[in-house]
Amino acid sequence: MNIGSRSKKRVVLPSRPEPPTVDQILEDIHTAAAQDPVFSILEETGQDSPRPSDSDVDVRFLQCRHFLELNERLQAARGRLPRQREELLAAGERLRSDVAEVKGQTL
């Protein structure tokens, strides 16, 4: 019998389970006991607890919203600055011209 002709049985593995949903993960976090090893490890490493309070979430949401608004304002200002620069340069030229004219009239 030829070794190459031997057929090996293929092991059929069960299909992978679906990953948990966000709601399932949050439920797991909120129902975990305070003595859960994950929380004690986080305390030992000095990391924040994965259980943010509602006020923490609200504060972070408001900060994100504020930063997004600031970013929009900065982008708008960035678009206006070249036009305003040109206007200032033109006003400076008119001012120099007017000053030269006044100096010419007083001589």
Tab-separated table of N, CA, C and O in Angstrom:
chain	number	residue	atom	x	y	z
A	1	MET	N	0.833	-1.183	0.000
A	1	MET	CA	0.000	0.000	0.000
A	1	MET	C	0.876	1.244	0.000
A	1	MET	O	1.837	1.331	0.726
A	2	ASN	N	0.534	2.198	-0.824
A	2	ASN	CA	1.281	3.429	-0.979
A	2	ASN	C	0.876	4.430	0.102
A	2	ASN	O	-0.300	4.650	0.340
A	3	ILE	N	1.868	5.043	0.706
A	3	ILE	CA	1.596	5.990	1.791
A	3	ILE	C	0.839	7.211	1.267
A	3	ILE	O	-0.048	7.727	1.912
A	4	GLY	N	1.168	7.654	0.074
A	4	GLY	CA	0.517	8.831	-0.492
A	4	GLY	C	-0.938	8.597	-0.828
A	4	GLY	O	-1.724	9.521	-0.884
A	5	SER	N	-1.309	7.336	-1.044
A	5	SER	CA	-2.694	7.069	-1.415
A	5	SER	C	-3.603	6.956	-0.193
A	5	SER	O	-4.800	6.824	-0.328
A	6	ARG	N	-2.992	6.959	0.929
A	6	ARG	CA	-3.788	6.880	2.149
A	6	ARG	C	-4.570	8.170	2.334
A	6	ARG	O	-4.032	9.264	2.214
A	7	SER	N	-5.791	8.055	2.586
A	7	SER	CA	-6.578	9.268	2.826
A	7	SER	C	-6.754	9.453	4.324
A	7	SER	O	-7.067	8.511	5.037
A	8	LYS	N	-6.514	10.667	4.724
A	8	LYS	CA	-6.675	10.978	6.143
A	8	LYS	C	-8.087	11.488	6.362
A	8	LYS	O	-8.630	12.208	5.530
A	9	LYS	N	-8.623	11.100	7.469
A	9	LYS	CA	-9.945	11.606	7.802
A	9	LYS	C	-9.820	13.068	8.212
A	9	LYS	O	-8.948	13.423	8.991
A	10	ARG	N	-10.679	13.864	7.649
A	10	ARG	CA	-10.705	15.283	8.018
A	10	ARG	C	-11.642	15.485	9.178
A	10	ARG	O	-12.774	15.020	9.152
A	11	VAL	N	-11.171	16.142	10.193
A	11	VAL	CA	-11.997	16.420	11.354
A	11	VAL	C	-12.840	17.654	11.042
A	11	VAL	O	-12.317	18.700	10.658
A	12	VAL	N	-14.127	17.532	11.181
A	12	VAL	CA	-15.031	18.653	10.943
A	12	VAL	C	-15.262	19.360	12.270
A	12	VAL	O	-15.769	18.763	13.222
A	13	LEU	N	-14.834	20.597	12.291
A	13	LEU	CA	-14.995	21.387	13.511
A	13	LEU	C	-16.379	22.028	13.537
A	13	LEU	O	-16.929	22.384	12.494
A	14	PRO	N	-16.910	22.207	14.737
A	14	PRO	CA	-18.203	22.897	14.815
A	14	PRO	C	-18.031	24.364	14.400
A	14	PRO	O	-16.947	24.935	14.507
A	15	SER	N	-19.090	24.949	13.906
A	15	SER	CA	-18.999	26.347	13.478
A	15	SER	C	-18.791	27.240	14.695
A	15	SER	O	-19.187	26.909	15.813
A	16	ARG	N	-18.171	28.376	14.447
A	16	ARG	CA	-17.895	29.320	15.529
A	16	ARG	C	-19.187	29.978	15.987
A	16	ARG	O	-20.050	30.288	15.175
A	17	PRO	N	-19.278	30.239	17.279
A	17	PRO	CA	-20.479	30.943	17.739
A	17	PRO	C	-20.430	32.405	17.292
A	17	PRO	O	-19.362	32.953	17.017
A	18	GLU	N	-21.581	33.018	17.221
A	18	GLU	CA	-21.652	34.434	16.863
A	18	GLU	C	-21.039	35.245	17.999
A	18	GLU	O	-21.195	34.915	19.175
A	19	PRO	N	-20.340	36.346	17.681
A	19	PRO	CA	-19.799	37.191	18.755
A	19	PRO	C	-20.946	37.859	19.512
A	19	PRO	O	-22.030	38.053	18.965
A	20	PRO	N	-20.705	38.209	20.767
A	20	PRO	CA	-21.776	38.834	21.547
A	20	PRO	C	-22.103	40.230	21.004
A	20	PRO	O	-21.253	40.909	20.440
A	21	THR	N	-23.325	40.640	21.221
A	21	THR	CA	-23.739	41.980	20.808
A	21	THR	C	-23.255	42.977	21.847
A	21	THR	O	-22.845	42.602	22.954
A	22	VAL	N	-23.323	44.243	21.510
A	22	VAL	CA	-22.916	45.294	22.456
A	22	VAL	C	-23.782	45.227	23.706
A	22	VAL	O	-23.280	45.350	24.833
A	23	ASP	N	-25.080	45.018	23.527
A	23	ASP	CA	-25.974	44.929	24.680
A	23	ASP	C	-25.593	43.765	25.591
A	23	ASP	O	-25.619	43.895	26.818
A	24	GLN	N	-25.213	42.633	25.000
A	24	GLN	CA	-24.803	41.480	25.802
A	24	GLN	C	-23.513	41.777	26.558
A	24	GLN	O	-23.368	41.392	27.721
A	25	ILE	N	-22.591	42.464	25.921
A	25	ILE	CA	-21.322	42.818	26.583
A	25	ILE	C	-21.585	43.765	27.738
A	25	ILE	O	-21.072	43.587	28.849
A	26	LEU	N	-22.402	44.799	27.492
A	26	LEU	CA	-22.713	45.760	28.552
A	26	LEU	C	-23.445	45.088	29.709
A	26	LEU	O	-23.153	45.373	30.878
A	27	GLU	N	-24.374	44.185	29.397
A	27	GLU	CA	-25.082	43.460	30.450
A	27	GLU	C	-24.100	42.641	31.269
A	27	GLU	O	-24.173	42.618	32.502
A	28	ASP	N	-23.149	42.001	30.620
A	28	ASP	CA	-22.149	41.197	31.307
A	28	ASP	C	-21.300	42.059	32.239
A	28	ASP	O	-21.022	41.679	33.376
A	29	ILE	N	-20.909	43.233	31.755
A	29	ILE	CA	-20.093	44.139	32.575
A	29	ILE	C	-20.874	44.622	33.788
A	29	ILE	O	-20.368	44.640	34.911
A	30	HIS	N	-22.129	44.992	33.567
A	30	HIS	CA	-22.931	45.556	34.656
A	30	HIS	C	-23.368	44.502	35.670
A	30	HIS	O	-23.611	44.836	36.831
A	31	THR	N	-23.454	43.257	35.259
A	31	THR	CA	-23.872	42.212	36.201
A	31	THR	C	-22.690	41.493	36.840
A	31	THR	O	-22.897	40.645	37.703
A	32	ALA	N	-21.482	41.832	36.453
A	32	ALA	CA	-20.307	41.176	37.027
A	32	ALA	C	-20.132	41.607	38.481
A	32	ALA	O	-20.407	42.747	38.856
A	33	ALA	N	-19.682	40.689	39.286
A	33	ALA	CA	-19.440	40.986	40.703
A	33	ALA	C	-18.213	41.870	40.844
A	33	ALA	O	-17.307	41.861	40.003
A	34	ALA	N	-18.188	42.648	41.914
A	34	ALA	CA	-17.051	43.535	42.155
A	34	ALA	C	-15.758	42.746	42.348
A	34	ALA	O	-14.669	43.262	42.103
A	35	GLN	N	-15.875	41.467	42.768
A	35	GLN	CA	-14.700	40.621	42.982
A	35	GLN	C	-14.244	39.947	41.698
A	35	GLN	O	-13.305	39.156	41.716
A	36	ASP	N	-14.872	40.249	40.586
A	36	ASP	CA	-14.500	39.645	39.302
A	36	ASP	C	-13.019	39.922	39.037
A	36	ASP	O	-12.535	41.032	39.254
A	37	PRO	N	-12.261	38.913	38.619
A	37	PRO	CA	-10.823	39.093	38.397
A	37	PRO	C	-10.479	40.243	37.445
A	37	PRO	O	-9.457	40.900	37.609
A	38	VAL	N	-11.330	40.516	36.475
A	38	VAL	CA	-11.029	41.602	35.532
A	38	VAL	C	-10.926	42.928	36.262
A	38	VAL	O	-10.011	43.716	36.024
A	39	PHE	N	-11.852	43.160	37.197
A	39	PHE	CA	-11.834	44.428	37.919
A	39	PHE	C	-10.645	44.527	38.853
A	39	PHE	O	-10.053	45.593	39.007
A	40	SER	N	-10.260	43.420	39.485
A	40	SER	CA	-9.106	43.462	40.386
A	40	SER	C	-7.820	43.668	39.600
A	40	SER	O	-6.909	44.359	40.055
A	41	ILE	N	-7.738	43.106	38.392
A	41	ILE	CA	-6.554	43.322	37.556
A	41	ILE	C	-6.462	44.789	37.148
A	41	ILE	O	-5.396	45.399	37.181
A	42	LEU	N	-7.599	45.375	36.794
A	42	LEU	CA	-7.599	46.778	36.407
A	42	LEU	C	-7.172	47.667	37.563
A	42	LEU	O	-6.447	48.639	37.369
A	43	GLU	N	-7.611	47.334	38.773
A	43	GLU	CA	-7.205	48.117	39.941
A	43	GLU	C	-5.704	47.991	40.173
A	43	GLU	O	-5.032	48.968	40.474
A	44	GLU	N	-5.159	46.777	40.020
A	44	GLU	CA	-3.738	46.550	40.240
A	44	GLU	C	-2.880	47.294	39.230
A	44	GLU	O	-1.794	47.761	39.543
A	45	THR	N	-3.355	47.404	37.998
A	45	THR	CA	-2.571	48.075	36.954
A	45	THR	C	-2.833	49.573	36.924
A	45	THR	O	-2.234	50.286	36.129
A	46	GLY	N	-3.754	50.049	37.753
A	46	GLY	CA	-4.032	51.485	37.806
A	46	GLY	C	-4.919	51.973	36.683
A	46	GLY	O	-5.005	53.169	36.447
A	47	GLN	N	-5.583	51.080	35.979
A	47	GLN	CA	-6.478	51.495	34.905
A	47	GLN	C	-7.847	51.800	35.478
A	47	GLN	O	-8.230	51.305	36.534
A	48	ASP	N	-8.590	52.614	34.750
A	48	ASP	CA	-9.938	52.964	35.170
A	48	ASP	C	-10.839	51.743	35.140
A	48	ASP	O	-10.640	50.819	34.376
A	49	SER	N	-11.834	51.789	35.963
A	49	SER	CA	-12.844	50.738	35.956
A	49	SER	C	-13.638	50.828	34.666
A	49	SER	O	-13.924	51.913	34.185
A	50	PRO	N	-14.010	49.682	34.087
A	50	PRO	CA	-14.775	49.728	32.856
A	50	PRO	C	-16.238	50.098	33.087
A	50	PRO	O	-17.042	50.022	32.199
A	51	ARG	N	-16.591	50.478	34.285
A	51	ARG	CA	-17.964	50.840	34.608
A	51	ARG	C	-18.061	52.351	34.758
A	51	ARG	O	-18.067	52.868	35.869
A	52	PRO	N	-18.111	53.100	33.671
A	52	PRO	CA	-18.218	54.548	33.810
A	52	PRO	C	-19.608	54.914	34.321
A	52	PRO	O	-20.600	54.280	33.988
A	53	SER	N	-19.638	55.937	35.149
A	53	SER	CA	-20.937	56.386	35.643
A	53	SER	C	-21.637	57.160	34.543
A	53	SER	O	-21.035	57.566	33.548
A	54	ASP	N	-22.922	57.353	34.723
A	54	ASP	CA	-23.699	58.095	33.730
A	54	ASP	C	-23.164	59.509	33.565
A	54	ASP	O	-23.123	60.036	32.462
A	55	SER	N	-22.714	60.115	34.673
A	55	SER	CA	-22.210	61.485	34.576
A	55	SER	C	-20.898	61.527	33.789
A	55	SER	O	-20.651	62.469	33.043
A	56	ASP	N	-20.051	60.471	33.935
A	56	ASP	CA	-18.816	60.403	33.148
A	56	ASP	C	-19.130	60.332	31.659
A	56	ASP	O	-18.498	60.989	30.840
A	57	VAL	N	-20.105	59.514	31.313
A	57	VAL	CA	-20.497	59.356	29.914
A	57	VAL	C	-21.040	60.677	29.381
A	57	VAL	O	-20.696	61.097	28.275
A	58	ASP	N	-21.858	61.348	30.180
A	58	ASP	CA	-22.417	62.635	29.761
A	58	ASP	C	-21.316	63.669	29.551
A	58	ASP	O	-21.329	64.414	28.572
A	59	VAL	N	-20.357	63.711	30.469
A	59	VAL	CA	-19.252	64.668	30.356
A	59	VAL	C	-18.440	64.388	29.101
A	59	VAL	O	-18.114	65.298	28.338
A	60	ARG	N	-18.128	63.127	28.851
A	60	ARG	CA	-17.345	62.772	27.656
A	60	ARG	C	-18.122	63.085	26.385
A	60	ARG	O	-17.553	63.553	25.400
A	61	PHE	N	-19.426	62.836	26.405
A	61	PHE	CA	-20.246	63.154	25.236
A	61	PHE	C	-20.215	64.656	24.969
A	61	PHE	O	-20.031	65.089	23.821
A	62	LEU	N	-20.386	65.460	26.021
A	62	LEU	CA	-20.372	66.918	25.843
A	62	LEU	C	-19.004	67.404	25.365
A	62	LEU	O	-18.914	68.314	24.536
A	63	GLN	N	-17.926	66.792	25.882
A	63	GLN	CA	-16.586	67.158	25.424
A	63	GLN	C	-16.422	66.842	23.941
A	63	GLN	O	-15.898	67.664	23.190
A	64	CYS	N	-16.861	65.667	23.534
A	64	CYS	CA	-16.756	65.282	22.119
A	64	CYS	C	-17.547	66.233	21.245
A	64	CYS	O	-17.071	66.682	20.200
A	65	ARG	N	-18.756	66.560	21.665
A	65	ARG	CA	-19.591	67.469	20.889
A	65	ARG	C	-18.934	68.853	20.790
A	65	ARG	O	-18.906	69.463	19.728
A	66	HIS	N	-18.364	69.319	21.918
A	66	HIS	CA	-17.681	70.609	21.934
A	66	HIS	C	-16.478	70.594	20.988
A	66	HIS	O	-16.269	71.552	20.222
A	67	PHE	N	-15.678	69.535	21.018
A	67	PHE	CA	-14.521	69.442	20.135
A	67	PHE	C	-14.935	69.395	18.672
A	67	PHE	O	-14.284	69.992	17.810
A	68	LEU	N	-16.018	68.692	18.371
A	68	LEU	CA	-16.508	68.649	16.991
A	68	LEU	C	-16.961	70.032	16.525
A	68	LEU	O	-16.685	70.446	15.400
A	69	GLU	N	-17.654	70.765	17.409
A	69	GLU	CA	-18.076	72.125	17.058
A	69	GLU	C	-16.868	73.034	16.838
A	69	GLU	O	-16.846	73.828	15.892
A	70	LEU	N	-15.864	72.907	17.705
A	70	LEU	CA	-14.643	73.704	17.533
A	70	LEU	C	-13.947	73.363	16.226
A	70	LEU	O	-13.449	74.255	15.521
A	71	ASN	N	-13.907	72.090	15.890
A	71	ASN	CA	-13.275	71.667	14.644
A	71	ASN	C	-14.005	72.272	13.445
A	71	ASN	O	-13.368	72.740	12.502
A	72	GLU	N	-15.332	72.273	13.490
A	72	GLU	CA	-16.103	72.874	12.397
A	72	GLU	C	-15.806	74.369	12.279
A	72	GLU	O	-15.644	74.894	11.178
A	73	ARG	N	-15.727	75.042	13.420
A	73	ARG	CA	-15.416	76.485	13.403
A	73	ARG	C	-14.017	76.734	12.845
A	73	ARG	O	-13.793	77.687	12.086
A	74	LEU	N	-13.060	75.882	13.229
A	74	LEU	CA	-11.695	76.036	12.718
A	74	LEU	C	-11.642	75.816	11.209
A	74	LEU	O	-10.942	76.541	10.496
A	75	GLN	N	-12.374	74.832	10.716
A	75	GLN	CA	-12.397	74.573	9.277
A	75	GLN	C	-13.014	75.752	8.534
A	75	GLN	O	-12.534	76.144	7.462
A	76	ALA	N	-14.072	76.332	9.106
A	76	ALA	CA	-14.709	77.497	8.476
A	76	ALA	C	-13.744	78.679	8.470
A	76	ALA	O	-13.619	79.396	7.465
A	77	ALA	N	-13.045	78.892	9.575
A	77	ALA	CA	-12.079	79.994	9.652
A	77	ALA	C	-10.939	79.769	8.666
A	77	ALA	O	-10.466	80.723	8.031
A	78	ARG	N	-10.519	78.541	8.521
A	78	ARG	CA	-9.450	78.221	7.575
A	78	ARG	C	-9.857	78.588	6.148
A	78	ARG	O	-9.045	79.045	5.357
A	79	GLY	N	-11.118	78.414	5.829
A	79	GLY	CA	-11.600	78.784	4.504
A	79	GLY	C	-11.689	80.294	4.318
A	79	GLY	O	-11.516	80.802	3.212
A	80	ARG	N	-11.970	81.028	5.399
A	80	ARG	CA	-12.102	82.496	5.307
A	80	ARG	C	-10.762	83.227	5.315
A	80	ARG	O	-10.649	84.328	4.785
A	81	LEU	N	-9.769	82.657	5.929
A	81	LEU	CA	-8.496	83.371	6.127
A	81	LEU	C	-7.827	83.842	4.836
A	81	LEU	O	-7.361	84.997	4.786
A	82	PRO	N	-7.743	83.065	3.784
A	82	PRO	CA	-7.094	83.573	2.567
A	82	PRO	C	-7.805	84.812	1.985
A	82	PRO	O	-7.150	85.770	1.573
A	83	ARG	N	-9.128	84.804	1.997
A	83	ARG	CA	-9.888	85.959	1.480
A	83	ARG	C	-9.645	87.182	2.366
A	83	ARG	O	-9.410	88.285	1.870
A	84	GLN	N	-9.667	86.986	3.668
A	84	GLN	CA	-9.433	88.104	4.586
A	84	GLN	C	-8.012	88.642	4.449
A	84	GLN	O	-7.780	89.853	4.540
A	85	ARG	N	-7.060	87.769	4.206
A	85	ARG	CA	-5.666	88.211	4.002
A	85	ARG	C	-5.574	89.115	2.784
A	85	ARG	O	-4.932	90.177	2.827
A	86	GLU	N	-6.221	88.693	1.687
A	86	GLU	CA	-6.207	89.501	0.466
A	86	GLU	C	-6.868	90.854	0.704
A	86	GLU	O	-6.384	91.888	0.224
A	87	GLU	N	-7.969	90.862	1.448
A	87	GLU	CA	-8.647	92.124	1.757
A	87	GLU	C	-7.742	93.037	2.579
A	87	GLU	O	-7.689	94.254	2.338
A	88	LEU	N	-7.025	92.480	3.539
A	88	LEU	CA	-6.108	93.285	4.361
A	88	LEU	C	-4.949	93.829	3.532
A	88	LEU	O	-4.531	94.993	3.712
A	89	LEU	N	-4.412	93.001	2.641
A	89	LEU	CA	-3.327	93.479	1.786
A	89	LEU	C	-3.807	94.624	0.899
A	89	LEU	O	-3.088	95.637	0.728
A	90	ALA	N	-5.012	94.509	0.350
A	90	ALA	CA	-5.569	95.570	-0.497
A	90	ALA	C	-5.808	96.834	0.331
A	90	ALA	O	-5.514	97.947	-0.129
A	91	ALA	N	-6.323	96.673	1.546
A	91	ALA	CA	-6.551	97.837	2.416
A	91	ALA	C	-5.224	98.499	2.772
A	91	ALA	O	-5.128	99.738	2.823
A	92	GLY	N	-4.179	97.707	2.998
A	92	GLY	CA	-2.853	98.267	3.295
A	92	GLY	C	-2.311	99.063	2.131
A	92	GLY	O	-1.722	100.143	2.315
A	93	GLU	N	-2.502	98.558	0.917
A	93	GLU	CA	-2.055	99.296	-0.270
A	93	GLU	C	-2.816	100.611	-0.420
A	93	GLU	O	-2.223	101.647	-0.735
A	94	ARG	N	-4.138	100.586	-0.195
A	94	ARG	CA	-4.931	101.824	-0.281
A	94	ARG	C	-4.469	102.820	0.772
A	94	ARG	O	-4.361	104.019	0.514
A	95	LEU	N	-4.163	102.332	1.971
A	95	LEU	CA	-3.695	103.206	3.046
A	95	LEU	C	-2.353	103.836	2.678
A	95	LEU	O	-2.162	105.048	2.861
A	96	ARG	N	-1.428	103.044	2.139
A	96	ARG	CA	-0.132	103.597	1.717
A	96	ARG	C	-0.335	104.668	0.645
A	96	ARG	O	0.309	105.718	0.654
A	97	SER	N	-1.230	104.392	-0.271
A	97	SER	CA	-1.510	105.347	-1.343
A	97	SER	C	-2.089	106.638	-0.781
A	97	SER	O	-1.686	107.741	-1.168
A	98	ASP	N	-3.045	106.494	0.133
A	98	ASP	CA	-3.659	107.683	0.753
A	98	ASP	C	-2.626	108.493	1.557
A	98	ASP	O	-2.621	109.725	1.514
A	99	VAL	N	-1.740	107.790	2.283
A	99	VAL	CA	-0.703	108.483	3.064
A	99	VAL	C	0.235	109.228	2.127
A	99	VAL	O	0.599	110.384	2.360
A	100	ALA	N	0.609	108.581	1.015
A	100	ALA	CA	1.495	109.250	0.042
A	100	ALA	C	0.812	110.468	-0.537
A	100	ALA	O	1.445	111.524	-0.741
A	101	GLU	N	-0.482	110.369	-0.804
A	101	GLU	CA	-1.234	111.498	-1.372
A	101	GLU	C	-1.278	112.655	-0.376
A	101	GLU	O	-1.076	113.822	-0.763
A	102	VAL	N	-1.538	112.340	0.903
A	102	VAL	CA	-1.596	113.401	1.916
A	102	VAL	C	-0.225	114.041	2.060
A	102	VAL	O	-0.113	115.273	2.190
A	103	LYS	N	0.837	113.254	2.063
A	103	LYS	CA	2.197	113.809	2.172
A	103	LYS	C	2.497	114.715	0.989
A	103	LYS	O	3.107	115.767	1.151
A	104	GLY	N	2.029	114.331	-0.191
A	104	GLY	CA	2.258	115.140	-1.382
A	104	GLY	C	1.520	116.474	-1.322
A	104	GLY	O	1.992	117.491	-1.847
A	105	GLN	N	0.373	116.503	-0.681
A	105	GLN	CA	-0.428	117.733	-0.582
A	105	GLN	C	0.145	118.685	0.455
A	105	GLN	O	-0.049	119.894	0.348
A	106	THR	N	0.858	118.179	1.445
A	106	THR	CA	1.380	119.039	2.489
A	106	THR	C	2.742	119.618	2.163
A	106	THR	O	3.208	120.500	2.857
A	107	LEU	N	3.373	119.156	1.131
A	107	LEU	CA	4.703	119.669	0.792
A	107	LEU	C	4.624	120.934	0.051
A	107	LEU	O	4.221	121.673	-0.502
